[in-house]
Amino acid sequence: GNSVTQMEGPVTLSEEAFLTINCTYTATGYPSLFWYVQYPGEGLQLLLKATKADDKGSNKGFEATYRKETTSFHLEKGSVQVSDSAVYFCALSPPSGGYQKVTFGTGTKLQVIP
Amino acid sequence: NAGVTQTPKFQVLKTGQSMTLQCAQDMNHNSMYWYRQDPGMGLRLIYYSASEGTTDKGEVPNGYNVSRLNKREFSLRLESAAPSQTSVYFCASSEAGGFFQPQHFGDGTRLSIL
């Protein structure tokens, strides 16, 4: 079946540091890939997406590139802020038509300190 | 522009009690979902409704029932609550069809079963 593996957290960084959160996946074909962010006390929000190999999703300074050869979708940001402290979830949606079930990773908590 | 609204936000129940979690979306989405979120386990799908009038089991349906009341509303019922159902419950919705289905989440219901 489909699966998503994320690096375990928590990840603690100083403000303005470079961020990488690793995500690898297992799926047949070409799934769509997502990063969601969950701020304390809130639901998940879509951060960025990529729907085919070599696509780069980007939003709010975050980027992730869909790498089919390494089955990865690592999240990066060049300079984190305290306001980026949250839990980040990698997810995939299979390529079949019709209803698509999304598979989520277990989440990586990011804490940014001033 | 409310998006996905869940009620209640918090609830404490005794073992054996029943309750219904309510969810409504105002984005005219066809598909709706119920997840539970537990520490270290990410999000697990309880039930989903691909379209109005249909419901299907997800990964962890035991102990729950759902009703897709209309296109906007999708409720989750615990008939006889158990301590193992202590969790944070999220409702989500998405458009149906196509390769890309970002999900929109509510802010969650924090449920404790004593």
PDB file of C-alpha atoms in Angstrom:
ATOM      1  CA  GLY A   1       0.000   0.000   0.000  1.00  0.00           C
ATOM      2  CA  ASN A   2       0.905   3.664  -0.022  1.00  0.00           C
ATOM      3  CA  SER A   3       3.030   5.113   2.756  1.00  0.00           C
ATOM      4  CA  VAL A   4       4.798   8.318   3.730  1.00  0.00           C
ATOM      5  CA  THR A   5       7.850   8.483   5.999  1.00  0.00           C
ATOM      6  CA  GLN A   6       8.947  11.714   7.624  1.00  0.00           C
ATOM      7  CA  MET A   7      11.951  12.520   9.729  1.00  0.00           C
ATOM      8  CA  GLU A   8      11.178  12.395  13.423  1.00  0.00           C
ATOM      9  CA  GLY A   9      11.112  15.575  15.395  1.00  0.00           C
ATOM     10  CA  PRO A  10      11.118  17.767  17.152  1.00  0.00           C
ATOM     11  CA  VAL A  11      13.390  19.951  15.066  1.00  0.00           C
ATOM     12  CA  THR A  12      14.703  22.988  16.926  1.00  0.00           C
ATOM     13  CA  LEU A  13      16.296  25.825  14.973  1.00  0.00           C
ATOM     14  CA  SER A  14      17.384  29.360  15.644  1.00  0.00           C
ATOM     15  CA  GLU A  15      15.653  32.143  13.764  1.00  0.00           C
ATOM     16  CA  GLU A  16      17.068  32.667  10.243  1.00  0.00           C
ATOM     17  CA  ALA A  17      18.488  29.128  10.085  1.00  0.00           C
ATOM     18  CA  PHE A  18      18.007  26.867   7.047  1.00  0.00           C
ATOM     19  CA  LEU A  19      15.292  24.246   7.321  1.00  0.00           C
ATOM     20  CA  THR A  20      15.055  20.804   5.764  1.00  0.00           C
ATOM     21  CA  ILE A  21      12.375  18.295   6.710  1.00  0.00           C
ATOM     22  CA  ASN A  22      12.791  14.986   4.925  1.00  0.00           C
ATOM     23  CA  CYS A  23       9.909  13.076   3.397  1.00  0.00           C
ATOM     24  CA  THR A  24       9.999   9.876   1.349  1.00  0.00           C
ATOM     25  CA  TYR A  25       7.075   7.943  -0.025  1.00  0.00           C
ATOM     26  CA  THR A  26       6.044   4.565  -1.371  1.00  0.00           C
ATOM     27  CA  ALA A  27       3.354   4.433  -4.026  1.00  0.00           C
ATOM     28  CA  THR A  28       2.682   2.975  -7.441  1.00  0.00           C
ATOM     29  CA  GLY A  29       2.614   5.287 -10.395  1.00  0.00           C
ATOM     30  CA  TYR A  30       2.806   9.044  -9.984  1.00  0.00           C
ATOM     31  CA  PRO A  31       0.989  10.261  -6.874  1.00  0.00           C
ATOM     32  CA  SER A  32       0.348  13.908  -6.048  1.00  0.00           C
ATOM     33  CA  LEU A  33       2.423  15.127  -3.104  1.00  0.00           C
ATOM     34  CA  PHE A  34       1.570  17.704  -0.451  1.00  0.00           C
ATOM     35  CA  TRP A  35       2.936  19.461   2.574  1.00  0.00           C
ATOM     36  CA  TYR A  36       0.445  20.548   5.212  1.00  0.00           C
ATOM     37  CA  VAL A  37       1.154  22.746   8.238  1.00  0.00           C
ATOM     38  CA  GLN A  38      -0.656  22.612  11.589  1.00  0.00           C
ATOM     39  CA  TYR A  39      -0.317  25.559  13.952  1.00  0.00           C
ATOM     40  CA  PRO A  40      -1.089  24.991  17.645  1.00  0.00           C
ATOM     41  CA  GLY A  41      -4.782  24.483  18.288  1.00  0.00           C
ATOM     42  CA  GLU A  42      -5.716  24.538  14.623  1.00  0.00           C
ATOM     43  CA  GLY A  43      -6.447  22.129  11.804  1.00  0.00           C
ATOM     44  CA  LEU A  44      -4.096  21.304   8.961  1.00  0.00           C
ATOM     45  CA  GLN A  45      -3.609  23.827   6.191  1.00  0.00           C
ATOM     46  CA  LEU A  46      -2.272  23.036   2.750  1.00  0.00           C
ATOM     47  CA  LEU A  47       1.191  24.604   2.433  1.00  0.00           C
ATOM     48  CA  LEU A  48       2.261  23.486  -1.033  1.00  0.00           C
ATOM     49  CA  LYS A  49       1.789  20.754  -3.596  1.00  0.00           C
ATOM     50  CA  ALA A  50       3.335  19.045  -6.615  1.00  0.00           C
ATOM     51  CA  THR A  51       1.452  16.857  -9.035  1.00  0.00           C
ATOM     52  CA  LYS A  52       4.164  15.410 -11.303  1.00  0.00           C
ATOM     53  CA  ALA A  53       7.836  14.501 -11.270  1.00  0.00           C
ATOM     54  CA  ASP A  54      10.299  17.419 -11.101  1.00  0.00           C
ATOM     55  CA  ASP A  55       7.544  19.865 -10.134  1.00  0.00           C
ATOM     56  CA  LYS A  56       8.519  22.343  -7.451  1.00  0.00           C
ATOM     57  CA  GLY A  57       5.825  23.479  -5.069  1.00  0.00           C
ATOM     58  CA  SER A  58       6.380  26.744  -3.208  1.00  0.00           C
ATOM     59  CA  ASN A  59       4.536  28.982  -0.775  1.00  0.00           C
ATOM     60  CA  LYS A  60       5.466  31.460   1.992  1.00  0.00           C
ATOM     61  CA  GLY A  61       9.192  30.883   1.374  1.00  0.00           C
ATOM     62  CA  PHE A  62       8.873  27.083   1.636  1.00  0.00           C
ATOM     63  CA  GLU A  63       9.784  24.847  -1.299  1.00  0.00           C
ATOM     64  CA  ALA A  64       9.666  21.145  -2.090  1.00  0.00           C
ATOM     65  CA  THR A  65      10.641  19.312  -5.281  1.00  0.00           C
ATOM     66  CA  TYR A  66       8.969  16.090  -6.424  1.00  0.00           C
ATOM     67  CA  ARG A  67      11.854  13.635  -6.985  1.00  0.00           C
ATOM     68  CA  LYS A  68      10.625  10.471  -8.621  1.00  0.00           C
ATOM     69  CA  GLU A  69      14.088   8.857  -8.767  1.00  0.00           C
ATOM     70  CA  THR A  70      14.528   9.095  -4.984  1.00  0.00           C
ATOM     71  CA  THR A  71      10.774   9.002  -4.123  1.00  0.00           C
ATOM     72  CA  SER A  72      11.255  12.107  -2.017  1.00  0.00           C
ATOM     73  CA  PHE A  73       9.552  15.450  -1.397  1.00  0.00           C
ATOM     74  CA  HIS A  74      11.753  17.250   1.132  1.00  0.00           C
ATOM     75  CA  LEU A  75      10.544  20.558   2.562  1.00  0.00           C
ATOM     76  CA  GLU A  76      13.037  23.457   2.661  1.00  0.00           C
ATOM     77  CA  LYS A  77      13.104  27.064   3.743  1.00  0.00           C
ATOM     78  CA  GLY A  78      16.103  29.334   3.556  1.00  0.00           C
ATOM     79  CA  SER A  79      15.464  31.410   6.677  1.00  0.00           C
ATOM     80  CA  VAL A  80      12.929  30.307   9.287  1.00  0.00           C
ATOM     81  CA  GLN A  81      11.012  32.629  11.584  1.00  0.00           C
ATOM     82  CA  VAL A  82       9.511  32.090  15.009  1.00  0.00           C
ATOM     83  CA  SER A  83       6.086  32.174  13.345  1.00  0.00           C
ATOM     84  CA  ASP A  84       7.013  29.015  11.374  1.00  0.00           C
ATOM     85  CA  SER A  85       6.858  26.961  14.575  1.00  0.00           C
ATOM     86  CA  ALA A  86       4.276  24.299  13.841  1.00  0.00           C
ATOM     87  CA  VAL A  87       3.855  20.635  12.922  1.00  0.00           C
ATOM     88  CA  TYR A  88       4.484  19.787   9.267  1.00  0.00           C
ATOM     89  CA  PHE A  89       2.856  16.824   7.538  1.00  0.00           C
ATOM     90  CA  CYS A  90       3.904  15.262   4.260  1.00  0.00           C
ATOM     91  CA  ALA A  91       1.102  13.527   2.361  1.00  0.00           C
ATOM     92  CA  LEU A  92       0.340  11.786  -0.911  1.00  0.00           C
ATOM     93  CA  SER A  93      -2.727  11.184  -3.033  1.00  0.00           C
ATOM     94  CA  PRO A  94      -2.664   8.244  -5.453  1.00  0.00           C
ATOM     95  CA  PRO A  95      -2.908   8.827  -9.189  1.00  0.00           C
ATOM     96  CA  SER A  96      -6.057   6.792  -9.854  1.00  0.00           C
ATOM     97  CA  GLY A  97      -9.142   8.612 -10.982  1.00  0.00           C
ATOM     98  CA  GLY A  98     -12.264   9.216  -8.935  1.00  0.00           C
ATOM     99  CA  TYR A  99     -12.116   9.423  -5.152  1.00  0.00           C
ATOM    100  CA  GLN A 100      -8.576   9.557  -3.820  1.00  0.00           C
ATOM    101  CA  LYS A 101      -7.562   8.712  -0.296  1.00  0.00           C
ATOM    102  CA  VAL A 102      -4.778  10.853   1.087  1.00  0.00           C
ATOM    103  CA  THR A 103      -2.009   9.143   3.096  1.00  0.00           C
ATOM    104  CA  PHE A 104      -0.370  11.329   5.746  1.00  0.00           C
ATOM    105  CA  GLY A 105       3.008  11.056   7.416  1.00  0.00           C
ATOM    106  CA  THR A 106       3.237  11.189  11.204  1.00  0.00           C
ATOM    107  CA  GLY A 107       4.242  14.845  11.266  1.00  0.00           C
ATOM    108  CA  THR A 108       7.434  16.709  12.205  1.00  0.00           C
ATOM    109  CA  LYS A 109       7.306  19.357  14.904  1.00  0.00           C
ATOM    110  CA  LEU A 110       9.387  22.455  14.216  1.00  0.00           C
ATOM    111  CA  GLN A 111      10.324  24.844  16.981  1.00  0.00           C
ATOM    112  CA  VAL A 112      12.084  28.079  16.042  1.00  0.00           C
ATOM    113  CA  ILE A 113      13.743  29.998  18.852  1.00  0.00           C
ATOM    114  CA  PRO A 114      14.598  33.718  18.712  1.00  0.00           C
TER     115      PRO A 114
ATOM    116  CA  ASN B   1     -15.857  32.645   4.631  1.00  0.00           C
ATOM    117  CA  ALA B   2     -15.869  29.954   7.326  1.00  0.00           C
ATOM    118  CA  GLY B   3     -14.515  26.952   5.370  1.00  0.00           C
ATOM    119  CA  VAL B   4     -14.964  23.836   7.536  1.00  0.00           C
ATOM    120  CA  THR B   5     -16.683  24.321  10.896  1.00  0.00           C
ATOM    121  CA  GLN B   6     -16.620  21.687  13.641  1.00  0.00           C
ATOM    122  CA  THR B   7     -18.626  21.625  16.841  1.00  0.00           C
ATOM    123  CA  PRO B   8     -17.983  21.240  19.680  1.00  0.00           C
ATOM    124  CA  LYS B   9     -14.335  22.268  20.094  1.00  0.00           C
ATOM    125  CA  PHE B  10     -13.905  20.381  23.373  1.00  0.00           C
ATOM    126  CA  GLN B  11     -15.850  17.593  25.040  1.00  0.00           C
ATOM    127  CA  VAL B  12     -15.395  15.312  28.021  1.00  0.00           C
ATOM    128  CA  LEU B  13     -17.438  12.117  28.162  1.00  0.00           C
ATOM    129  CA  LYS B  14     -17.749   9.191  30.514  1.00  0.00           C
ATOM    130  CA  THR B  15     -17.206   5.669  29.258  1.00  0.00           C
ATOM    131  CA  GLY B  16     -20.385   4.369  27.659  1.00  0.00           C
ATOM    132  CA  GLN B  17     -21.885   7.756  26.838  1.00  0.00           C
ATOM    133  CA  SER B  18     -22.783   8.662  23.280  1.00  0.00           C
ATOM    134  CA  MET B  19     -22.284  11.838  21.342  1.00  0.00           C
ATOM    135  CA  THR B  20     -22.279  13.282  17.837  1.00  0.00           C
ATOM    136  CA  LEU B  21     -19.563  15.494  16.397  1.00  0.00           C
ATOM    137  CA  GLN B  22     -20.860  17.941  13.842  1.00  0.00           C
ATOM    138  CA  CYS B  23     -19.122  19.196  10.710  1.00  0.00           C
ATOM    139  CA  ALA B  24     -20.259  21.625   8.026  1.00  0.00           C
ATOM    140  CA  GLN B  25     -18.475  23.088   5.015  1.00  0.00           C
ATOM    141  CA  ASP B  26     -19.461  26.050   2.880  1.00  0.00           C
ATOM    142  CA  MET B  27     -17.180  25.453  -0.131  1.00  0.00           C
ATOM    143  CA  ASN B  28     -19.642  23.285  -2.081  1.00  0.00           C
ATOM    144  CA  HIS B  29     -17.243  20.340  -1.865  1.00  0.00           C
ATOM    145  CA  ASN B  30     -18.448  16.893  -2.775  1.00  0.00           C
ATOM    146  CA  SER B  31     -16.153  14.843  -0.537  1.00  0.00           C
ATOM    147  CA  MET B  32     -15.907  14.940   3.247  1.00  0.00           C
ATOM    148  CA  TYR B  33     -13.776  13.035   5.756  1.00  0.00           C
ATOM    149  CA  TRP B  34     -13.361  12.291   9.430  1.00  0.00           C
ATOM    150  CA  TYR B  35      -9.874  11.719  10.857  1.00  0.00           C
ATOM    151  CA  ARG B  36      -8.491  11.144  14.298  1.00  0.00           C
ATOM    152  CA  GLN B  37      -5.091  12.444  15.318  1.00  0.00           C
ATOM    153  CA  ASP B  38      -3.099  10.677  18.003  1.00  0.00           C
ATOM    154  CA  PRO B  39       0.472  11.392  19.155  1.00  0.00           C
ATOM    155  CA  GLY B  40       3.062   9.700  16.948  1.00  0.00           C
ATOM    156  CA  MET B  41       0.463   8.274  14.592  1.00  0.00           C
ATOM    157  CA  GLY B  42      -0.368  11.155  12.303  1.00  0.00           C
ATOM    158  CA  LEU B  43      -3.879  11.281  10.926  1.00  0.00           C
ATOM    159  CA  ARG B  44      -5.941   8.152  10.482  1.00  0.00           C
ATOM    160  CA  LEU B  45      -9.058   8.102   8.350  1.00  0.00           C
ATOM    161  CA  ILE B  46     -12.183   6.959  10.184  1.00  0.00           C
ATOM    162  CA  TYR B  47     -14.881   7.367   7.524  1.00  0.00           C
ATOM    163  CA  TYR B  48     -15.324   9.313   4.357  1.00  0.00           C
ATOM    164  CA  SER B  49     -18.095  10.388   2.043  1.00  0.00           C
ATOM    165  CA  ALA B  50     -17.040  10.668  -1.569  1.00  0.00           C
ATOM    166  CA  SER B  51     -20.287  12.373  -2.496  1.00  0.00           C
ATOM    167  CA  GLU B  52     -23.673  13.188  -1.021  1.00  0.00           C
ATOM    168  CA  GLY B  53     -25.561  10.002  -0.212  1.00  0.00           C
ATOM    169  CA  THR B  54     -22.506   7.755   0.100  1.00  0.00           C
ATOM    170  CA  THR B  55     -20.268   6.841   3.023  1.00  0.00           C
ATOM    171  CA  ASP B  56     -17.392   4.375   3.319  1.00  0.00           C
ATOM    172  CA  LYS B  57     -15.107   3.044   6.012  1.00  0.00           C
ATOM    173  CA  GLY B  58     -11.559   4.243   6.362  1.00  0.00           C
ATOM    174  CA  GLU B  59      -8.692   2.681   8.322  1.00  0.00           C
ATOM    175  CA  VAL B  60     -10.198   2.809  11.820  1.00  0.00           C
ATOM    176  CA  PRO B  61     -14.037   2.736  11.627  1.00  0.00           C
ATOM    177  CA  ASN B  62     -14.780   0.485  14.615  1.00  0.00           C
ATOM    178  CA  GLY B  63     -16.837   2.216  17.293  1.00  0.00           C
ATOM    179  CA  TYR B  64     -17.997   5.014  14.994  1.00  0.00           C
ATOM    180  CA  ASN B  65     -20.870   5.758  12.667  1.00  0.00           C
ATOM    181  CA  VAL B  66     -21.366   8.623  10.241  1.00  0.00           C
ATOM    182  CA  SER B  67     -24.180  10.425   8.467  1.00  0.00           C
ATOM    183  CA  ARG B  68     -23.896  12.572   5.371  1.00  0.00           C
ATOM    184  CA  LEU B  69     -26.928  14.684   6.103  1.00  0.00           C
ATOM    185  CA  ASN B  70     -26.667  16.765   2.931  1.00  0.00           C
ATOM    186  CA  LYS B  71     -23.883  18.144   0.769  1.00  0.00           C
ATOM    187  CA  ARG B  72     -22.743  20.531   3.519  1.00  0.00           C
ATOM    188  CA  GLU B  73     -22.896  18.384   6.628  1.00  0.00           C
ATOM    189  CA  PHE B  74     -21.133  15.208   7.729  1.00  0.00           C
ATOM    190  CA  SER B  75     -21.518  14.026  11.327  1.00  0.00           C
ATOM    191  CA  LEU B  76     -19.568  11.446  13.337  1.00  0.00           C
ATOM    192  CA  ARG B  77     -21.270   9.495  16.120  1.00  0.00           C
ATOM    193  CA  LEU B  78     -19.774   7.565  19.005  1.00  0.00           C
ATOM    194  CA  GLU B  79     -22.492   5.203  20.216  1.00  0.00           C
ATOM    195  CA  SER B  80     -20.728   3.981  23.354  1.00  0.00           C
ATOM    196  CA  ALA B  81     -17.565   5.955  24.062  1.00  0.00           C
ATOM    197  CA  ALA B  82     -14.409   4.137  25.193  1.00  0.00           C
ATOM    198  CA  PRO B  83     -11.173   5.585  26.637  1.00  0.00           C
ATOM    199  CA  SER B  84      -9.354   4.432  23.451  1.00  0.00           C
ATOM    200  CA  GLN B  85     -11.410   6.997  21.550  1.00  0.00           C
ATOM    201  CA  THR B  86      -9.773   9.861  23.392  1.00  0.00           C
ATOM    202  CA  SER B  87      -8.264  11.852  20.545  1.00  0.00           C
ATOM    203  CA  VAL B  88      -8.447  14.979  18.464  1.00  0.00           C
ATOM    204  CA  TYR B  89     -10.976  14.605  15.651  1.00  0.00           C
ATOM    205  CA  PHE B  90     -10.713  16.503  12.409  1.00  0.00           C
ATOM    206  CA  CYS B  91     -13.273  16.927   9.675  1.00  0.00           C
ATOM    207  CA  ALA B  92     -12.066  17.790   6.184  1.00  0.00           C
ATOM    208  CA  SER B  93     -13.547  18.363   2.759  1.00  0.00           C
ATOM    209  CA  SER B  94     -12.313  18.396  -0.825  1.00  0.00           C
ATOM    210  CA  GLU B  95     -13.519  18.625  -4.381  1.00  0.00           C
ATOM    211  CA  ALA B  96     -14.103  15.291  -6.060  1.00  0.00           C
ATOM    212  CA  GLY B  97     -12.387  13.909  -9.118  1.00  0.00           C
ATOM    213  CA  GLY B  98      -9.133  14.750 -10.848  1.00  0.00           C
ATOM    214  CA  PHE B  99      -5.545  14.142  -9.807  1.00  0.00           C
ATOM    215  CA  PHE B 100      -5.235  16.826  -7.185  1.00  0.00           C
ATOM    216  CA  GLN B 101      -7.442  16.986  -4.144  1.00  0.00           C
ATOM    217  CA  PRO B 102      -6.231  19.354  -1.465  1.00  0.00           C
ATOM    218  CA  GLN B 103      -8.174  18.855   1.692  1.00  0.00           C
ATOM    219  CA  HIS B 104      -9.516  21.693   3.825  1.00  0.00           C
ATOM    220  CA  PHE B 105      -9.613  20.991   7.544  1.00  0.00           C
ATOM    221  CA  GLY B 106     -11.636  22.230  10.463  1.00  0.00           C
ATOM    222  CA  ASP B 107      -9.962  23.258  13.713  1.00  0.00           C
ATOM    223  CA  GLY B 108     -10.708  19.956  15.414  1.00  0.00           C
ATOM    224  CA  THR B 109     -12.681  18.577  18.338  1.00  0.00           C
ATOM    225  CA  ARG B 110     -10.670  17.574  21.381  1.00  0.00           C
ATOM    226  CA  LEU B 111     -12.451  14.639  22.969  1.00  0.00           C
ATOM    227  CA  SER B 112     -11.583  13.024  26.288  1.00  0.00           C
ATOM    228  CA  ILE B 113     -13.240   9.812  27.468  1.00  0.00           C
ATOM    229  CA  LEU B 114     -12.937   9.125  31.173  1.00  0.00           C
TER     230      LEU B 114
END
